[in-house]
Amino acid sequence: LHTAFAHRASYLTPGEPDTLPWLSHSTIELTRPGTRALALWATLHHLGRDGVTALLQHYLTLADHLREKITANSRLELVAGGPWPVACFRLTDTTATGPEADALHTRIAHHVQTAGRAYLATVTVDDRTVLRACLCNYRTRESDLDLLLREVLHAADSDRTPTR
């Protein structure tokens, strides 16, 4: 089973210790089995089909807005996006290249995560480490997208500030 299913996506493993086995290496499912049917039933019961559709549309609309904001910012470059509620992007105003640029983006993601006001991960796109924002929280609003980008740019600026 391990030979057939073992795969690690770059956005799942940064900084995570390998203390527990990855069940995705033994099954086609990524996560641990549990009460998925109950969660699905509860979601559909609470929101209904129209509610679930509206929620998914909310995520897609937010992702479109985030991609527009990234594209409009001269310091950022959209690397990958739609049609899913995901935006992969990188900094353009850096002299770092190759492994140095990969390390910079990893540090930026870590700084944003550690600050605790927003969350994004890293992923490898075309052999480059880039930032990956996935819109999947029903409480996320457009103002949160602005906060995320401010946090990314603040982390980038902080990374450039020499320590004493």
XYZ file of N, CA, C and O in Angstrom:
656
model
N 0.821 -1.197 0.000
C 0.000 0.000 0.000
C 0.858 1.252 0.000
O 0.555 2.218 -0.689
N 1.925 1.227 0.772
C 2.797 2.393 0.828
C 3.352 2.726 -0.551
O 3.373 3.883 -0.967
N 3.775 1.726 -1.285
C 4.312 1.943 -2.625
C 3.254 2.521 -3.552
O 3.537 3.399 -4.366
N 2.023 2.078 -3.409
C 0.953 2.534 -4.296
C 0.490 3.943 -3.967
O 0.193 4.728 -4.861
N 0.411 4.297 -2.685
C -0.231 5.546 -2.297
C 0.705 6.624 -1.766
O 0.309 7.783 -1.670
N 1.917 6.286 -1.370
C 2.787 7.256 -0.703
C 3.040 8.463 -1.587
O 3.461 8.346 -2.733
N 2.722 9.611 -1.055
C 2.956 10.888 -1.736
C 2.900 11.971 -0.686
O 2.056 11.947 0.199
N 3.797 12.916 -0.783
C 3.774 14.056 0.120
C 3.700 15.322 -0.706
O 4.601 15.622 -1.469
N 2.631 16.062 -0.573
C 2.518 17.357 -1.228
C 3.342 18.355 -0.432
O 3.351 18.326 0.796
N 4.042 19.236 -1.108
C 4.954 20.155 -0.422
C 4.227 21.063 0.559
O 4.800 21.495 1.541
N 2.945 21.343 0.338
C 2.233 22.235 1.246
C 1.764 21.542 2.526
O 1.273 22.188 3.436
N 1.948 20.233 2.635
C 1.507 19.521 3.826
C 2.607 19.290 4.848
O 2.323 18.988 5.980
N 3.860 19.393 4.479
C 4.916 18.915 5.355
C 5.857 19.946 5.956
O 6.622 19.591 6.823
N 5.880 21.219 5.547
C 6.913 22.098 6.085
C 6.840 22.218 7.605
O 5.803 22.568 8.147
N 7.925 21.875 8.242
C 8.050 22.044 9.676
C 7.243 21.070 10.516
O 7.210 21.180 11.721
N 6.580 20.114 9.914
C 5.794 19.163 10.681
C 6.633 17.942 11.023
O 7.213 17.326 10.139
N 6.701 17.594 12.306
C 7.470 16.400 12.669
C 6.754 15.146 12.195
O 5.538 15.106 12.102
N 7.511 14.127 11.884
C 6.953 12.857 11.424
C 6.717 11.937 12.614
O 7.193 10.810 12.652
N 5.981 12.399 13.626
C 5.758 11.589 14.813
C 4.657 10.566 14.631
O 4.676 9.524 15.248
N 3.677 10.872 13.781
C 2.582 9.943 13.538
C 2.661 9.445 12.104
O 3.101 10.172 11.216
N 2.198 8.242 11.862
C 2.219 7.753 10.476
C 1.226 8.535 9.628
O 0.181 8.954 10.104
N 1.574 8.716 8.378
C 0.680 9.362 7.426
C -0.232 8.283 6.875
O 0.195 7.431 6.096
N -1.506 8.310 7.273
C -2.432 7.285 6.811
C -2.671 7.393 5.313
O -3.078 6.419 4.684
N -2.379 8.543 4.749
C -2.536 8.694 3.303
C -1.566 7.800 2.550
O -1.728 7.583 1.354
N -0.576 7.269 3.219
C 0.365 6.350 2.572
C -0.208 4.947 2.469
O 0.402 4.073 1.845
N -1.358 4.718 3.098
C -1.963 3.393 3.069
C -3.382 3.403 2.518
O -4.048 2.374 2.534
N -3.848 4.550 2.065
C -5.224 4.666 1.585
C -5.312 5.814 0.587
O -4.408 6.639 0.509
N -6.413 5.880 -0.138
C -6.578 7.000 -1.064
C -7.026 8.262 -0.344
O -7.039 9.336 -0.912
N -7.384 8.152 0.924
C -7.814 9.318 1.689
C -6.613 9.979 2.345
O -5.699 9.310 2.819
N -6.657 11.296 2.418
C -5.542 12.043 2.995
C -5.575 12.050 4.516
O -4.551 12.037 5.166
N -6.752 12.081 5.099
C -6.847 12.233 6.549
C -7.288 10.948 7.216
O -7.639 9.972 6.572
N -7.296 10.993 8.523
C -7.700 9.824 9.297
C -9.208 9.611 9.168
O -9.976 10.559 9.216
N -9.626 8.363 9.023
C -11.063 8.105 8.908
C -11.772 8.449 10.214
O -11.191 8.404 11.277
N -13.019 8.791 10.114
C -13.776 9.144 11.304
C -15.237 9.241 10.957
O -15.772 8.397 10.247
N -15.845 10.279 11.419
C -17.284 10.444 11.228
C -17.562 11.421 10.095
O -18.300 12.387 10.262
N -16.978 11.180 8.946
C -17.172 12.076 7.806
C -18.634 12.170 7.385
O -19.113 13.220 7.014
N -19.317 11.061 7.403
C -20.721 11.074 6.984
C -21.533 11.954 7.921
O -22.409 12.701 7.478
N -21.244 11.909 9.218
C -21.957 12.743 10.175
C -21.671 14.227 9.916
O -22.588 15.054 9.939
N -20.414 14.559 9.652
C -20.056 15.956 9.367
C -20.755 16.445 8.100
O -21.262 17.571 8.048
N -20.792 15.606 7.090
C -21.477 15.972 5.850
C -22.969 16.150 6.101
O -23.573 17.130 5.670
N -23.568 15.195 6.807
C -24.993 15.299 7.110
C -25.293 16.573 7.894
O -26.243 17.301 7.589
N -24.491 16.860 8.928
C -24.727 18.034 9.768
C -24.602 19.324 8.951
O -25.396 20.250 9.119
N -23.614 19.383 8.071
C -23.428 20.564 7.229
C -24.621 20.757 6.316
O -25.176 21.863 6.218
N -25.019 19.701 5.636
C -26.165 19.796 4.731
C -27.458 20.086 5.492
O -28.303 20.858 5.032
N -27.619 19.485 6.655
C -28.811 19.718 7.462
C -28.883 21.176 7.925
O -29.948 21.786 7.912
N -27.744 21.716 8.326
C -27.699 23.091 8.838
C -27.791 24.126 7.718
O -28.547 25.082 7.818
N -27.012 23.943 6.653
C -26.936 24.945 5.591
C -27.871 24.663 4.418
O -28.253 25.590 3.708
N -28.151 23.408 4.182
C -28.917 23.039 2.997
C -28.047 23.155 1.754
O -26.933 23.668 1.783
N -28.595 22.663 0.651
C -27.836 22.690 -0.599
C -27.496 24.116 -1.016
O -26.374 24.411 -1.409
N -28.471 25.016 -0.916
C -28.221 26.403 -1.301
C -27.180 27.059 -0.404
O -26.357 27.852 -0.863
N -27.200 26.716 0.875
C -26.217 27.274 1.804
C -24.808 26.810 1.513
O -23.851 27.584 1.571
N -24.660 25.521 1.205
C -23.343 24.986 0.852
C -22.859 25.626 -0.444
O -21.693 26.030 -0.552
N -23.763 25.764 -1.411
C -23.406 26.405 -2.676
C -22.964 27.849 -2.436
O -21.951 28.298 -2.988
N -23.684 28.569 -1.589
C -23.331 29.961 -1.279
C -21.977 30.044 -0.576
O -21.173 30.944 -0.842
N -21.715 29.100 0.303
C -20.433 29.080 1.010
C -19.280 28.846 0.045
O -18.255 29.540 0.094
N -19.450 27.889 -0.854
C -18.405 27.635 -1.848
C -18.213 28.853 -2.745
O -17.080 29.219 -3.076
N -19.289 29.500 -3.127
C -19.184 30.708 -3.949
C -18.458 31.815 -3.184
O -17.679 32.569 -3.759
N -18.709 31.897 -1.887
C -18.020 32.874 -1.031
C -16.502 32.655 -1.096
O -15.737 33.603 -1.281
N -16.076 31.398 -0.976
C -14.646 31.090 -1.049
C -14.069 31.457 -2.418
O -12.977 32.027 -2.515
N -14.782 31.126 -3.470
C -14.299 31.400 -4.825
C -14.216 32.908 -5.089
O -13.257 33.379 -5.705
N -15.205 33.643 -4.614
C -15.196 35.101 -4.781
C -14.036 35.720 -4.025
O -13.336 36.594 -4.543
N -13.824 35.277 -2.796
C -12.692 35.786 -2.015
C -11.368 35.494 -2.721
O -10.479 36.349 -2.765
N -11.236 34.297 -3.264
C -9.993 33.937 -3.960
C -9.789 34.828 -5.176
O -8.662 35.262 -5.448
N -10.859 35.125 -5.904
C -10.752 36.054 -7.040
C -10.259 37.417 -6.569
O -9.377 38.015 -7.186
N -10.833 37.906 -5.455
C -10.413 39.208 -4.918
C -8.951 39.169 -4.475
O -8.200 40.132 -4.712
N -8.542 38.082 -3.849
C -7.149 37.974 -3.413
C -6.214 37.981 -4.616
O -5.193 38.673 -4.615
N -6.549 37.235 -5.645
C -5.701 37.216 -6.844
C -5.632 38.611 -7.482
O -4.566 39.032 -7.940
N -6.738 39.343 -7.474
C -6.733 40.719 -7.993
C -5.820 41.617 -7.159
O -5.065 42.425 -7.702
N -5.891 41.474 -5.846
C -5.057 42.286 -4.949
C -3.567 41.954 -5.144
O -2.724 42.849 -5.122
N -3.263 40.693 -5.314
C -1.870 40.289 -5.544
C -1.383 40.868 -6.859
O -0.298 41.446 -6.931
N -2.178 40.732 -7.896
C -1.807 41.236 -9.223
C -1.627 42.755 -9.206
O -0.746 43.282 -9.893
N -2.420 43.450 -8.420
C -2.355 44.920 -8.363
C -1.157 45.418 -7.546
O -0.794 46.590 -7.652
N -0.550 44.553 -6.763
C 0.562 44.972 -5.895
C 1.880 44.732 -6.623
O 2.217 43.587 -6.956
N 2.637 45.785 -6.834
C 3.892 45.676 -7.589
C 4.949 44.843 -6.870
O 5.905 44.394 -7.496
N 4.773 44.599 -5.590
C 5.744 43.804 -4.839
C 5.455 42.311 -4.905
O 6.248 41.505 -4.424
N 4.306 41.955 -5.474
C 3.880 40.565 -5.485
C 3.613 40.082 -6.899
O 3.261 40.867 -7.773
N 3.759 38.768 -7.085
C 3.477 38.150 -8.377
C 2.598 36.922 -8.149
O 2.937 36.044 -7.352
N 1.477 36.865 -8.853
C 0.613 35.702 -8.808
C 1.262 34.594 -9.627
O 1.594 34.778 -10.789
N 1.449 33.438 -9.010
C 2.111 32.316 -9.677
C 1.083 31.286 -10.141
O 1.218 30.709 -11.206
N 0.057 31.060 -9.340
C -0.988 30.095 -9.693
C -2.256 30.458 -8.936
O -2.200 31.050 -7.859
N -3.382 30.113 -9.525
C -4.648 30.425 -8.867
C -5.766 29.580 -9.420
O -5.570 28.422 -9.756
N -6.920 30.176 -9.556
C -8.192 29.575 -9.947
C -8.102 28.377 -10.857
O -7.064 28.100 -11.399
N -9.203 27.678 -10.923
C -10.540 28.056 -10.461
C -10.805 27.714 -8.999
O -11.901 27.941 -8.511
N -9.866 27.172 -8.301
C -10.054 26.808 -6.893
C -9.861 28.011 -5.995
O -9.254 29.003 -6.396
N -10.289 27.932 -4.733
C -10.121 29.061 -3.819
C -8.702 29.121 -3.234
O -8.500 29.116 -2.028
N -7.733 29.167 -4.129
C -6.326 29.159 -3.742
C -5.598 30.222 -4.561
O -5.920 30.442 -5.720
N -4.613 30.849 -3.933
C -3.732 31.772 -4.649
C -2.302 31.474 -4.225
O -1.987 31.463 -3.037
N -1.450 31.215 -5.195
C -0.031 30.992 -4.942
C 0.712 32.190 -5.497
O 0.515 32.573 -6.647
N 1.577 32.775 -4.673
C 2.237 34.006 -5.080
C 3.608 34.116 -4.444
O 3.959 33.351 -3.549
N 4.376 35.084 -4.945
C 5.731 35.290 -4.435
C 6.044 36.769 -4.425
O 5.356 37.569 -5.062
N 7.103 37.106 -3.725
C 7.595 38.475 -3.734
C 8.403 38.717 -4.988
O 9.147 37.844 -5.421
N 8.278 39.903 -5.548
C 9.053 40.255 -6.734
C 10.162 41.240 -6.412
O 11.100 41.362 -7.179
N 10.049 41.942 -5.300
C 11.026 42.985 -4.983
C 12.157 42.461 -4.099
O 12.527 43.058 -3.117
N 12.693 41.332 -4.499
C 13.793 40.741 -3.754
C 14.926 40.389 -4.718
O 14.678 40.072 -5.879
N 16.133 40.463 -4.224
C 17.281 40.076 -5.043
C 17.610 38.597 -4.852
O 18.477 38.074 -5.538
N 16.905 37.969 -3.921
C 17.146 36.551 -3.655
C 16.718 35.711 -4.855
O 15.707 35.982 -5.493
N 17.509 34.704 -5.140
C 17.195 33.777 -6.232
C 17.441 32.350 -5.760
O 18.126 32.122 -4.769
N 16.879 31.410 -6.505
C 17.120 29.992 -6.234
C 16.808 29.600 -4.810
O 15.785 30.003 -4.257
N 17.694 28.832 -4.180
C 17.455 28.363 -2.810
C 17.303 29.514 -1.815
O 16.557 29.392 -0.845
N 17.971 30.624 -2.070
C 17.857 31.787 -1.181
C 16.430 32.358 -1.223
O 15.866 32.718 -0.196
N 15.834 32.428 -2.414
C 14.453 32.900 -2.551
C 13.481 31.907 -1.912
O 12.496 32.313 -1.279
N 13.747 30.618 -2.077
C 12.903 29.602 -1.446
C 12.930 29.768 0.071
O 11.887 29.727 0.733
N 14.107 29.952 0.620
C 14.248 30.127 2.069
C 13.546 31.393 2.532
O 12.919 31.413 3.601
N 13.634 32.465 1.746
C 12.956 33.717 2.091
C 11.450 33.494 2.195
O 10.810 33.893 3.168
N 10.869 32.827 1.210
C 9.422 32.606 1.235
C 9.018 31.680 2.385
O 7.962 31.871 3.001
N 9.851 30.729 2.712
C 9.590 29.862 3.860
C 9.621 30.667 5.149
O 8.762 30.500 6.019
N 10.599 31.565 5.294
C 10.679 32.409 6.494
C 9.473 33.337 6.589
O 8.930 33.552 7.676
N 9.045 33.888 5.462
C 7.887 34.792 5.465
C 6.646 34.040 5.932
O 5.898 34.521 6.787
N 6.415 32.849 5.393
C 5.250 32.052 5.811
C 5.317 31.745 7.301
O 4.315 31.868 8.021
N 6.493 31.372 7.777
C 6.658 31.068 9.197
C 6.373 32.304 10.050
O 5.693 32.221 11.081
N 6.873 33.460 9.631
C 6.655 34.697 10.384
C 5.160 35.025 10.432
O 4.641 35.396 11.489
N 4.468 34.902 9.310
C 3.031 35.192 9.273
C 2.285 34.225 10.191
O 1.420 34.628 10.974
N 2.615 32.942 10.124
C 1.962 31.948 10.976
C 2.209 32.249 12.452
O 1.289 32.198 13.271
N 3.456 32.569 12.772
C 3.829 32.816 14.168
C 3.152 34.067 14.719
O 2.771 34.094 15.884
N 2.991 35.085 13.885
C 2.334 36.315 14.339
C 0.881 36.041 14.721
O 0.323 36.727 15.580
N 0.254 35.059 14.105
C -1.069 34.617 14.523
C -2.248 35.443 14.028
O -3.370 35.214 14.465
N -2.031 36.394 13.149
C -3.141 37.217 12.642
C -3.663 36.714 11.303
O -4.758 37.087 10.877
N -2.889 35.896 10.624
C -3.273 35.342 9.320
C -2.517 34.029 9.167
O -1.611 33.718 9.949
N -2.890 33.281 8.160
C -2.222 32.002 7.923
C -2.027 31.794 6.430
O -2.917 32.076 5.632
N -0.877 31.326 6.079
C -0.612 30.821 4.743
C 0.522 29.831 4.847
O 1.245 29.809 5.835
N 0.639 29.010 3.839
C 1.663 27.974 3.817
C 2.566 28.218 2.617
O 2.432 29.223 1.917
N 3.482 27.304 2.408
C 4.302 27.352 1.205
C 3.988 26.120 0.373
O 3.478 25.123 0.874
N 4.295 26.213 -0.903
C 4.114 25.110 -1.824
C 5.161 25.270 -2.917
O 5.663 26.379 -3.141
N 5.497 24.192 -3.559
C 6.458 24.251 -4.653
C 5.707 24.334 -5.974
O 4.873 23.482 -6.268
N 5.988 25.390 -6.742
C 5.410 25.578 -8.072
C 6.572 25.821 -9.021
O 7.372 26.736 -8.808
N 6.679 25.009 -10.055
C 7.781 25.125 -11.016
C 9.139 25.155 -10.321
O 9.988 25.999 -10.601
N 9.316 24.248 -9.365
C 10.567 24.105 -8.616
C 10.934 25.325 -7.783
O 12.097 25.521 -7.429
N 9.962 26.184 -7.463
C 10.196 27.342 -6.594
C 9.252 27.274 -5.407
O 8.088 26.913 -5.558
N 9.744 27.638 -4.249
C 8.896 27.736 -3.074
C 8.165 29.068 -3.138
O 8.792 30.122 -3.281
N 6.842 29.002 -3.063
C 6.015 30.211 -3.110
C 5.019 30.161 -1.962
O 4.857 29.144 -1.300
N 4.352 31.274 -1.732
C 3.352 31.371 -0.680
C 2.016 30.865 -1.209
O 1.663 31.132 -2.352
N 1.268 30.160 -0.365
C -0.006 29.578 -0.778
C -1.088 29.957 0.224
O -1.031 29.566 1.385
N -2.064 30.715 -0.244
C -3.216 31.066 0.574
C -4.414 30.263 0.083
O -4.711 30.253 -1.106
N -5.082 29.596 0.995
C -6.266 28.805 0.664
C -7.438 29.381 1.452
O -7.375 29.481 2.673
N -8.473 29.774 0.739
C -9.639 30.381 1.364
C -10.656 29.295 1.672
O -11.288 28.746 0.771
N -10.814 28.969 2.957
C -11.713 27.873 3.320
C -12.306 28.052 4.712
O -12.709 27.079 5.340
N -12.362 29.272 5.198
C -12.989 29.526 6.487
C -14.201 30.417 6.254
O -14.077 31.491 5.659
N -15.341 29.998 6.721
C -16.581 30.724 6.459
C -16.583 32.132 7.060
O -17.346 32.987 6.636
N -15.707 32.404 8.026
C -15.657 33.730 8.641
C -14.743 34.700 7.900
O -14.701 35.877 8.236
N -14.004 34.230 6.914
C -13.077 35.090 6.188
C -13.841 36.139 5.393
O -14.813 35.828 4.703
N -13.367 37.380 5.501
C -13.963 38.509 4.788
C -12.879 39.164 3.940
O -11.692 38.904 4.098
N -13.280 40.072 3.064
C -12.304 40.729 2.197
C -11.267 41.506 3.007
O -10.098 41.558 2.631
N -11.662 42.073 4.122
C -10.694 42.787 4.966
C -9.592 41.853 5.462
O -8.456 42.283 5.691
N -9.904 40.571 5.616
C -8.891 39.596 6.026
C -7.840 39.387 4.939
O -6.685 39.094 5.235
N -8.252 39.550 3.683
C -7.298 39.430 2.578
C -6.283 40.560 2.641
O -5.085 40.352 2.438
N -6.766 41.763 2.938
C -5.867 42.908 3.088
C -4.912 42.678 4.249
O -3.709 42.962 4.151
N -5.438 42.157 5.347
C -4.601 41.847 6.504
C -3.525 40.831 6.128
O -2.351 41.005 6.479
N -3.904 39.789 5.417
C -2.936 38.765 4.999
C -1.806 39.388 4.194
O -0.628 39.147 4.476
N -2.141 40.205 3.211
C -1.092 40.792 2.372
C -0.236 41.775 3.161
O 0.979 41.838 2.953
N -0.845 42.512 4.076
C -0.038 43.393 4.955
C 0.937 42.570 5.785
O 2.094 42.946 5.954
N 0.467 41.457 6.317
C 1.328 40.592 7.123
C 2.480 40.019 6.289
O 3.607 39.938 6.755
N 2.193 39.628 5.061
C 3.239 39.099 4.175
C 4.281 40.167 3.906
O 5.497 39.921 4.017
N 3.842 41.361 3.559
C 4.788 42.438 3.246
C 5.551 42.880 4.488
O 6.748 43.173 4.412
N 4.882 42.888 5.633
C 5.569 43.215 6.893
C 6.638 42.160 7.197
O 7.761 42.498 7.592
N 6.295 40.901 7.009
C 7.271 39.828 7.243
C 8.453 39.962 6.290
O 9.607 39.771 6.687
N 8.180 40.305 5.040
C 9.263 40.484 4.067
C 10.158 41.647 4.472
O 11.387 41.548 4.405
N 9.548 42.737 4.885
C 10.328 43.908 5.312
C 11.135 43.603 6.559
O 12.293 44.014 6.678
N 10.534 42.882 7.494
C 11.237 42.496 8.735
C 12.408 41.589 8.436
O 13.446 41.658 9.093
N 12.245 40.725 7.433
C 13.320 39.799 7.054
C 14.522 40.562 6.508
O 15.644 40.109 6.641
N 14.269 41.693 5.897
C 15.355 42.481 5.314
C 16.039 43.374 6.321
O 17.121 43.876 6.070
N 15.377 43.624 7.466
C 15.949 44.495 8.467
C 17.086 43.779 9.176
O 16.899 42.688 9.715
N 18.293 44.373 9.145
C 19.427 43.709 9.810
C 19.197 43.608 11.314
O 18.675 44.520 11.919
N 19.565 42.483 11.876
C 19.466 42.308 13.327
C 20.753 42.806 13.963
O 21.823 42.753 13.370
N 20.645 43.288 15.169
C 21.817 43.815 15.877
C 22.219 42.916 16.998
O 21.486 42.234 17.587
